[in-house]
XYZ file of C-alpha atoms in Angstrom:
560
model
C 111.822 66.492 76.257
C 114.202 63.987 74.651
C 116.273 65.143 71.658
C 117.538 62.918 68.834
C 120.348 63.593 66.466
C 119.255 66.389 64.175
C 116.910 65.471 61.338
C 118.685 65.149 58.036
C 119.350 68.270 56.012
C 120.670 67.671 52.508
C 124.427 68.024 52.130
C 123.783 70.261 49.132
C 121.958 72.671 51.457
C 118.803 72.808 49.347
C 116.416 71.890 52.147
C 114.980 74.944 53.880
C 115.520 75.241 57.644
C 112.591 74.257 59.830
C 113.291 76.466 62.815
C 110.438 78.766 63.658
C 107.816 76.803 61.736
C 104.692 75.773 63.589
C 104.231 72.054 63.054
C 100.607 72.326 64.142
C 99.793 74.281 60.966
C 100.006 72.559 57.615
C 100.264 75.736 55.568
C 101.307 79.357 55.812
C 99.810 80.439 52.509
C 97.311 79.597 49.789
C 98.229 80.420 46.196
C 95.500 80.657 43.595
C 95.337 80.620 39.837
C 93.376 83.609 38.530
C 91.402 82.744 35.385
C 89.015 79.855 35.857
C 89.756 79.589 39.584
C 89.122 83.014 41.132
C 87.235 84.586 38.231
C 85.483 83.335 35.137
C 87.923 82.558 32.351
C 87.732 85.249 29.674
C 90.627 84.521 27.289
C 93.239 87.283 27.156
C 91.079 89.632 29.169
C 92.305 93.217 29.408
C 88.943 94.725 30.399
C 88.168 95.146 34.128
C 84.450 95.277 33.374
C 84.572 91.627 32.276
C 85.849 90.389 35.630
C 83.288 88.017 37.197
C 84.226 86.148 40.390
C 83.369 82.460 40.539
C 80.452 81.680 42.892
C 81.326 81.905 46.581
C 84.838 83.224 45.946
C 84.773 86.209 48.306
C 83.388 84.275 51.264
C 85.824 81.417 50.670
C 88.821 83.747 50.558
C 87.666 85.547 53.668
C 87.616 82.194 55.490
C 91.271 81.724 54.593
C 92.137 85.246 55.718
C 90.305 84.721 59.009
C 92.331 81.540 59.560
C 95.534 83.569 59.314
C 96.610 82.257 55.927
C 98.293 84.605 53.491
C 96.993 84.669 49.930
C 98.777 84.976 46.623
C 97.887 84.795 42.935
C 100.062 82.925 40.413
C 98.844 83.408 36.855
C 100.099 82.839 33.306
C 99.365 85.935 31.223
C 100.798 85.258 27.783
C 98.501 87.932 26.341
C 101.219 90.417 27.242
C 103.783 88.658 25.062
C 101.207 88.277 22.294
C 100.328 91.971 22.405
C 96.668 91.287 23.198
C 96.635 93.627 26.202
C 99.042 96.011 27.863
C 100.736 95.908 31.245
C 98.459 98.763 32.336
C 95.378 96.775 31.332
C 96.671 93.738 33.235
C 97.135 95.874 36.349
C 93.619 97.250 35.942
C 92.121 93.756 35.699
C 94.046 92.611 38.774
C 92.943 95.698 40.673
C 89.340 94.867 39.827
C 89.870 91.337 41.119
C 91.058 92.755 44.435
C 88.179 95.206 44.530
C 85.721 92.323 44.273
C 87.566 89.617 46.234
C 89.668 91.515 48.745
C 93.424 92.035 48.944
C 96.063 89.486 48.061
C 99.470 89.472 49.703
C 101.370 88.880 46.493
C 100.707 88.799 42.762
C 102.941 86.729 40.492
C 102.264 87.025 36.762
C 104.201 85.319 33.984
C 104.113 87.587 30.905
C 105.753 85.066 28.547
C 104.313 82.724 25.957
C 105.201 79.058 25.636
C 108.081 79.746 23.239
C 110.082 81.698 25.808
C 111.196 78.661 27.811
C 111.041 80.714 30.996
C 111.208 79.372 34.535
C 108.035 81.141 35.644
C 105.376 79.883 33.229
C 103.281 77.143 34.798
C 103.876 74.193 34.982
C 107.373 75.506 35.714
C 107.660 76.239 39.438
C 109.178 79.731 39.260
C 106.079 81.678 40.295
C 105.422 79.334 43.224
C 108.965 79.882 44.477
C 108.634 83.647 43.982
C 105.293 83.780 45.794
C 106.654 81.772 48.721
C 109.616 84.124 49.032
C 107.358 87.163 48.879
C 105.219 85.677 51.646
C 108.167 84.799 53.852
C 107.668 81.057 53.686
C 108.668 78.028 51.610
C 106.815 76.231 48.813
C 106.382 73.207 51.095
C 104.172 75.341 53.328
C 101.981 76.525 50.476
C 98.992 74.970 48.748
C 98.036 76.004 45.229
C 94.457 75.907 43.950
C 93.954 75.805 40.189
C 91.762 74.436 37.434
C 94.178 72.696 35.030
C 97.161 70.368 35.135
C 99.651 73.199 34.606
C 98.607 74.703 37.942
C 99.082 71.486 39.868
C 102.256 70.710 37.942
C 103.804 74.001 39.065
C 102.816 73.302 42.662
C 104.266 69.782 42.590
C 107.501 70.843 40.898
C 108.047 73.384 43.680
C 107.155 70.954 46.474
C 103.845 72.641 47.289
C 100.496 70.925 47.731
C 97.849 71.281 45.051
C 94.066 71.158 44.820
C 92.331 70.917 41.451
C 88.983 72.661 40.997
C 87.763 71.419 37.610
C 85.769 73.585 35.217
C 83.853 72.402 32.137
C 87.058 72.822 30.110
C 89.253 70.766 32.470
C 90.125 67.500 30.766
C 89.235 64.170 32.362
C 92.873 63.080 32.280
C 93.790 66.156 34.344
C 91.196 65.266 36.958
C 92.439 61.664 37.057
C 96.037 62.766 37.621
C 95.264 65.232 40.411
C 96.051 64.163 43.937
C 93.313 66.289 45.517
C 90.135 67.445 43.749
C 87.392 69.779 44.991
C 84.074 70.556 43.330
C 84.493 74.333 43.524
C 86.530 77.031 45.243
C 84.527 76.980 48.516
C 84.969 73.203 48.641
C 88.713 73.582 48.069
C 88.914 76.025 50.966
C 86.936 73.642 53.162
C 89.372 70.845 52.259
C 92.400 73.007 53.105
C 90.990 74.114 56.448
C 89.822 70.602 57.358
C 93.244 69.113 56.664
C 94.875 71.813 58.774
C 92.453 71.300 61.651
C 92.969 67.535 61.651
C 96.714 67.777 62.270
C 96.419 70.597 64.816
C 94.338 68.716 67.371
C 94.048 69.746 71.004
C 96.880 71.231 73.069
C 99.487 68.463 73.423
C 100.145 66.669 76.688
C 103.055 64.902 78.337
C 103.274 61.117 78.421
C 105.536 58.364 79.721
C 106.307 55.341 77.559
C 104.329 55.330 74.321
C 104.213 52.333 71.991
C 103.736 53.472 68.398
C 102.881 50.900 65.756
C 103.453 50.865 61.997
C 103.726 47.323 60.766
C 104.232 47.290 57.014
C 106.879 48.171 54.429
C 109.713 50.694 54.606
C 107.693 53.329 52.767
C 104.809 52.955 55.208
C 107.132 53.489 58.146
C 108.750 56.536 56.528
C 105.441 58.295 55.847
C 104.502 57.791 59.511
C 107.656 59.627 60.569
C 106.097 63.061 61.219
C 103.504 61.461 63.498
C 106.191 59.539 65.368
C 108.086 62.811 65.890
C 104.900 64.386 67.248
C 104.586 61.621 69.835
C 108.297 61.761 70.664
C 108.143 65.496 71.335
C 105.985 64.883 74.426
C 106.793 61.302 75.473
C 109.585 60.222 77.771
C 110.182 57.085 75.710
C 108.955 55.896 72.313
C 108.957 52.218 71.330
C 108.131 51.433 67.695
C 106.548 48.110 66.767
C 107.179 47.323 63.100
C 107.410 44.363 60.762
C 110.558 42.909 59.172
C 110.031 44.887 55.953
C 109.921 48.169 57.875
C 112.802 47.518 60.283
C 115.476 49.351 58.277
C 113.250 52.408 57.870
C 112.373 52.405 61.566
C 116.084 52.680 62.366
C 116.218 55.932 60.367
C 113.301 57.686 62.073
C 113.940 60.560 64.490
C 112.208 60.101 67.825
C 112.423 56.310 68.211
C 114.156 54.973 71.344
C 113.564 51.247 70.862
C 112.334 49.017 68.042
C 110.296 45.844 68.422
C 110.258 43.832 65.198
C 107.365 41.396 64.780
C 105.407 40.287 61.703
C 101.642 40.698 62.100
C 99.635 38.165 60.092
C 96.682 40.537 59.624
C 98.943 43.155 58.037
C 101.594 41.387 55.953
C 100.746 40.835 52.303
C 101.932 37.198 52.276
C 101.535 36.135 55.910
C 102.235 32.802 57.525
C 99.241 31.072 59.134
C 98.192 32.444 62.508
C 100.124 30.610 65.211
C 98.541 30.827 68.693
C 101.923 30.342 70.337
C 103.379 33.224 68.311
C 100.455 35.435 69.302
C 101.077 34.561 72.946
C 104.761 35.462 72.569
C 103.822 38.771 70.935
C 101.421 39.569 73.767
C 104.163 38.850 76.301
C 106.575 41.080 74.370
C 104.053 43.909 74.323
C 103.516 43.506 78.042
C 107.277 43.788 78.577
C 107.306 47.234 76.963
C 105.281 48.499 79.947
C 103.669 51.137 77.768
C 101.488 53.764 79.337
C 99.627 54.019 76.056
C 99.761 52.945 72.424
C 99.068 54.724 69.146
C 98.352 52.258 66.341
C 99.051 53.697 62.893
C 97.599 51.881 59.903
C 97.014 52.472 56.236
C 93.525 53.347 55.032
C 92.713 49.718 54.133
C 93.997 48.111 57.347
C 92.304 47.453 60.684
C 93.938 48.288 64.035
C 91.518 46.154 66.018
C 93.370 42.786 66.108
C 96.412 44.466 67.608
C 94.241 46.607 69.878
C 92.880 43.388 71.388
C 96.400 42.114 72.056
C 97.355 45.458 73.575
C 94.422 45.170 75.966
C 95.520 41.639 76.868
C 99.023 43.024 77.439
C 97.605 45.566 79.893
C 98.091 48.755 77.888
C 95.660 51.183 79.542
C 95.123 53.614 76.655
C 94.950 52.774 72.938
C 94.361 55.191 70.057
C 93.728 54.307 66.406
C 91.775 55.183 63.292
C 88.866 52.801 62.917
C 85.745 52.893 60.812
C 84.665 49.610 62.392
C 83.004 49.700 65.803
C 85.825 49.030 68.309
C 83.819 48.292 71.440
C 86.147 48.642 74.415
C 89.320 48.102 72.381
C 90.004 51.776 71.739
C 90.046 54.774 74.048
C 90.502 57.189 71.128
C 88.613 56.116 68.031
C 89.660 58.592 65.374
C 87.875 59.090 62.059
C 89.317 60.803 58.979
C 87.941 61.690 55.552
C 89.024 59.554 52.622
C 91.934 60.623 50.479
C 94.222 62.306 53.020
C 97.938 61.982 52.280
C 99.258 59.178 54.442
C 101.608 61.439 56.475
C 98.674 63.720 57.326
C 96.431 60.778 58.101
C 98.963 59.576 60.666
C 99.552 63.096 62.012
C 95.833 63.531 62.532
C 95.742 60.398 64.693
C 98.723 61.588 66.717
C 96.977 64.928 67.254
C 93.745 63.193 68.287
C 95.742 61.139 70.794
C 97.189 64.347 72.254
C 100.456 64.673 70.339
C 100.793 67.474 67.784
C 104.035 68.541 66.164
C 105.669 71.307 68.204
C 106.790 74.681 66.956
C 110.100 74.323 65.175
C 109.108 71.120 63.414
C 107.420 70.917 60.047
C 105.253 68.026 58.813
C 107.711 66.778 56.233
C 109.332 63.359 56.179
C 112.758 63.227 57.796
C 115.516 60.783 58.674
C 118.313 60.919 61.232
C 121.528 62.541 60.055
C 123.697 60.176 62.079
C 122.209 57.139 60.333
C 122.941 58.306 56.768
C 126.380 57.187 55.525
C 128.374 59.031 52.868
C 127.744 57.904 49.281
C 130.004 55.252 47.775
C 132.890 56.191 45.522
C 132.530 56.435 41.792
C 129.561 58.816 41.698
C 131.700 61.846 40.913
C 130.274 64.373 43.349
C 126.749 65.718 43.966
C 124.164 66.316 41.263
C 123.881 62.875 39.673
C 120.543 61.213 39.000
C 119.391 57.979 40.615
C 117.052 55.520 38.926
C 115.516 52.829 41.117
C 113.621 50.476 38.798
C 112.451 47.783 41.196
C 109.728 47.442 43.801
C 108.595 44.826 46.302
C 105.168 45.232 44.657
C 105.620 44.310 40.963
C 102.714 46.446 39.744
C 104.532 49.576 40.954
C 107.946 48.856 39.439
C 109.331 50.647 36.390
C 109.284 48.249 33.408
C 112.920 47.167 32.815
C 112.974 47.981 29.099
C 111.636 51.481 29.801
C 114.104 51.961 32.662
C 117.022 51.044 30.368
C 115.831 53.515 27.726
C 115.516 56.222 30.385
C 119.125 55.654 31.457
C 120.337 55.925 27.864
C 118.312 59.115 27.290
C 119.515 60.789 30.481
C 123.160 59.913 29.970
C 123.027 61.056 26.340
C 121.820 64.440 27.652
C 124.881 64.745 29.880
C 123.592 63.342 33.186
C 125.369 60.855 35.393
C 122.905 58.095 36.336
C 123.253 55.585 39.181
C 120.956 52.555 39.130
C 120.067 51.114 42.531
C 118.433 47.919 43.702
C 118.508 45.260 46.383
C 120.569 42.056 46.555
C 117.910 40.145 44.618
C 117.799 42.779 41.852
C 121.382 42.662 40.551
C 120.371 41.187 37.204
C 117.730 43.925 36.847
C 120.090 46.780 37.709
C 122.802 45.450 35.386
C 120.296 45.301 32.536
C 118.983 48.788 33.252
C 122.381 50.436 33.783
C 123.743 49.013 30.547
C 126.993 50.543 29.304
C 126.225 54.124 30.354
C 124.791 53.980 33.896
C 126.569 53.171 37.150
C 125.256 49.864 38.495
C 124.888 49.928 42.287
C 122.622 46.889 42.445
C 123.011 44.802 45.580
C 125.116 47.460 47.287
C 122.386 49.667 48.699
C 120.519 48.636 51.788
C 118.066 51.302 52.901
C 120.612 53.344 54.865
C 123.158 52.996 52.046
C 120.489 54.073 49.566
C 119.888 57.147 51.720
C 123.581 57.921 51.412
C 123.370 57.642 47.627
C 120.212 59.748 47.420
C 121.457 62.475 49.733
C 123.717 63.999 47.084
C 121.477 63.205 44.107
C 119.910 65.875 41.933
C 116.738 63.797 41.591
C 115.371 60.261 41.860
C 113.478 58.513 39.063
C 111.331 55.820 40.657
C 107.974 54.082 40.785
C 105.564 54.176 43.694
C 107.770 52.437 46.217
C 109.700 53.051 49.428
C 112.711 54.865 47.901
C 110.357 57.624 46.709
C 109.488 58.351 50.342
C 113.125 58.067 51.353
C 113.969 60.709 48.748
C 111.214 62.931 50.155
C 112.692 62.504 53.637
C 116.023 63.709 52.269
C 114.555 66.630 50.330
C 115.505 65.077 46.984
C 113.222 65.868 43.988
C 111.342 62.899 42.555
C 110.303 61.981 39.034
C 107.444 59.674 40.004
C 106.461 56.973 37.518
C 103.329 56.309 39.503
C 101.188 53.266 38.721
C 97.646 54.285 39.765
C 96.821 51.046 41.615
C 96.644 53.182 44.770
C 95.590 56.851 44.999
C 98.328 59.327 44.164
C 96.891 61.871 46.594
C 97.557 59.464 49.438
C 100.804 57.840 48.353
C 102.618 60.334 46.122
C 105.912 61.859 47.340
C 105.073 64.255 50.155
C 106.232 67.890 50.329
C 109.121 67.493 47.924
C 109.482 68.769 44.322
C 107.862 66.137 42.123
C 106.803 65.477 38.555
C 104.261 62.703 38.084
C 104.371 60.603 34.914
C 102.235 57.662 33.774
C 98.639 57.065 32.782
C 96.589 58.092 35.807
C 93.368 56.790 34.246
C 94.680 53.312 33.378
C 92.392 50.288 33.924
C 94.432 49.299 37.002
C 93.402 52.520 38.774
C 92.530 52.019 42.459
C 92.631 48.206 42.181
C 95.437 47.875 44.781
C 96.732 45.101 42.529
C 100.180 43.808 43.466
C 100.743 42.315 40.007
C 99.771 44.371 36.980
C 96.325 43.157 35.832
C 96.846 44.506 32.307
C 99.382 42.819 30.001
C 102.367 44.987 29.175
C 102.037 47.324 32.172
C 100.660 50.091 29.902
C 100.206 52.722 32.621
C 104.001 53.086 32.746
C 105.411 51.391 29.647
C 103.914 54.082 27.403
C 105.959 56.824 29.103
C 108.509 58.212 26.650
C 112.029 58.585 28.099
C 112.118 62.119 26.717
C 109.363 63.044 29.148
C 111.580 61.924 32.018
C 114.322 64.197 30.703
C 111.819 67.062 30.481
C 110.773 66.333 34.068
C 114.375 66.460 35.273
C 114.790 69.846 33.576
C 111.530 71.093 35.063
C 112.875 70.189 38.497
C 115.927 72.336 37.775
C 118.539 69.568 37.742
C 121.386 70.565 35.427
C 123.338 68.068 33.360
C 127.085 67.850 33.733
C 127.615 68.583 30.051
C 124.336 70.013 28.881
C 123.943 69.787 25.136
C 121.888 72.244 23.119
C 118.527 71.160 24.429
C 115.115 72.643 23.658
C 113.469 74.510 26.527
C 110.846 72.779 28.633
C 107.434 73.676 27.246
C 104.552 74.626 29.457
C 102.042 72.244 27.919
C 98.365 73.017 28.303
C 97.467 76.418 29.642
C 99.380 78.310 26.964
C 96.596 80.865 26.573
C 96.882 82.167 30.108
């Protein structure tokens, strides 16, 4: 088995080690909110006789136990602070829950009200971290099931996955903002087990030269990284075919031995006309790889079949891809996946179907090669600064410049150092955004250089664009100003502490628009800079000279 340079671990040491983790399992544990998720919501309940499990709860939990997953409860119980029930009554209610639903491996209860400013009250991530420690795992290997935004906010801020199970009191805006939604608790369990099964696949097999394909932007290549590592773990040689926009990201991926750069006119957003001579040259180049097989990774809206045809013409004997369209004889492995999977899991599921699952000791997070990440440039003043990346190759996903400039002023006024990054064609933008208080790094950060800047950052503030996935690969928390033109559940930062901001129910939702179809970019422009500061605090990033700042409030869910 070939070994690359070690995957990147943050210089600050905040990324948990991956040794001993089984990459073929998505999760070690399932955490559950209590009231409204496991049992009917009786406000401030201190009476065990009022405990009523939600329909199908016991059978659903037993499915998780049978699958070897550990279970924990994370619940806000401000009734203690309000004096509405005693600690003994709380223990009695929890005991009744276990009597009806079976044992849980850990209970985490926040006894504070919203005025306490504690680190445990959801949406703060403290209870998720505590539960993960109690269960001997990390938040990234946990999934939290809850019924309101505070539950999913706590999961995201810790780096855990989240599944929303709405109740009649769950607000529509909370449903819109959730990455994964299930109709009820049994459906949430089915979703968790299905996602785990998809990435596990069959026992892996050895292979010779494997051509892997991800022809799109840098972010697309980065989210395919776990699947590429799965192939590389069992292949003698891995050749990655990518487009020009993904070339820099491909150079950062562990597991890649050779890169073939070629624009594909059926993939690129602004392609040149199809040139038969160019297609002939591409076919010859593919033939020269002498691949024993190919795994064609695509996004959910792309087709692998044009390239599959060229691979057949190039003599590749085995081709695997996800395809809803009938492939005829173009594919040997035609994989199908449910809609809405996170893109890294979608790619991992194809790798598993092709016979390549992540080995023990790897974990399905994004990663980059340590030897390809340079040190940060001078002038940043040591680790812990914030990075704001306002631009995007897709205009609809960029942070509006006026908002970005206000965010910089707000963050620096609160004592944070802020670096503003952008490409060579964004120097005017970064200068405007950095203003007199931020550090303008515009034009000085190619993708590898940006990785060097991000590696020592406390957090990244960014839209839905490639640097968000680069931050995830480095273990850097993300404040995601996410325009909902594409689904957040598929394209949000993966397995890294995150706070999502922006109007998830905006008219541009799911349009895949590249230019904002609504004047003024309201899904993001309405975000108040103070909410970004709150998000940074929620993620636990301290300021260099923290002024007397109010505590982060828990938002909705204050009665639990």
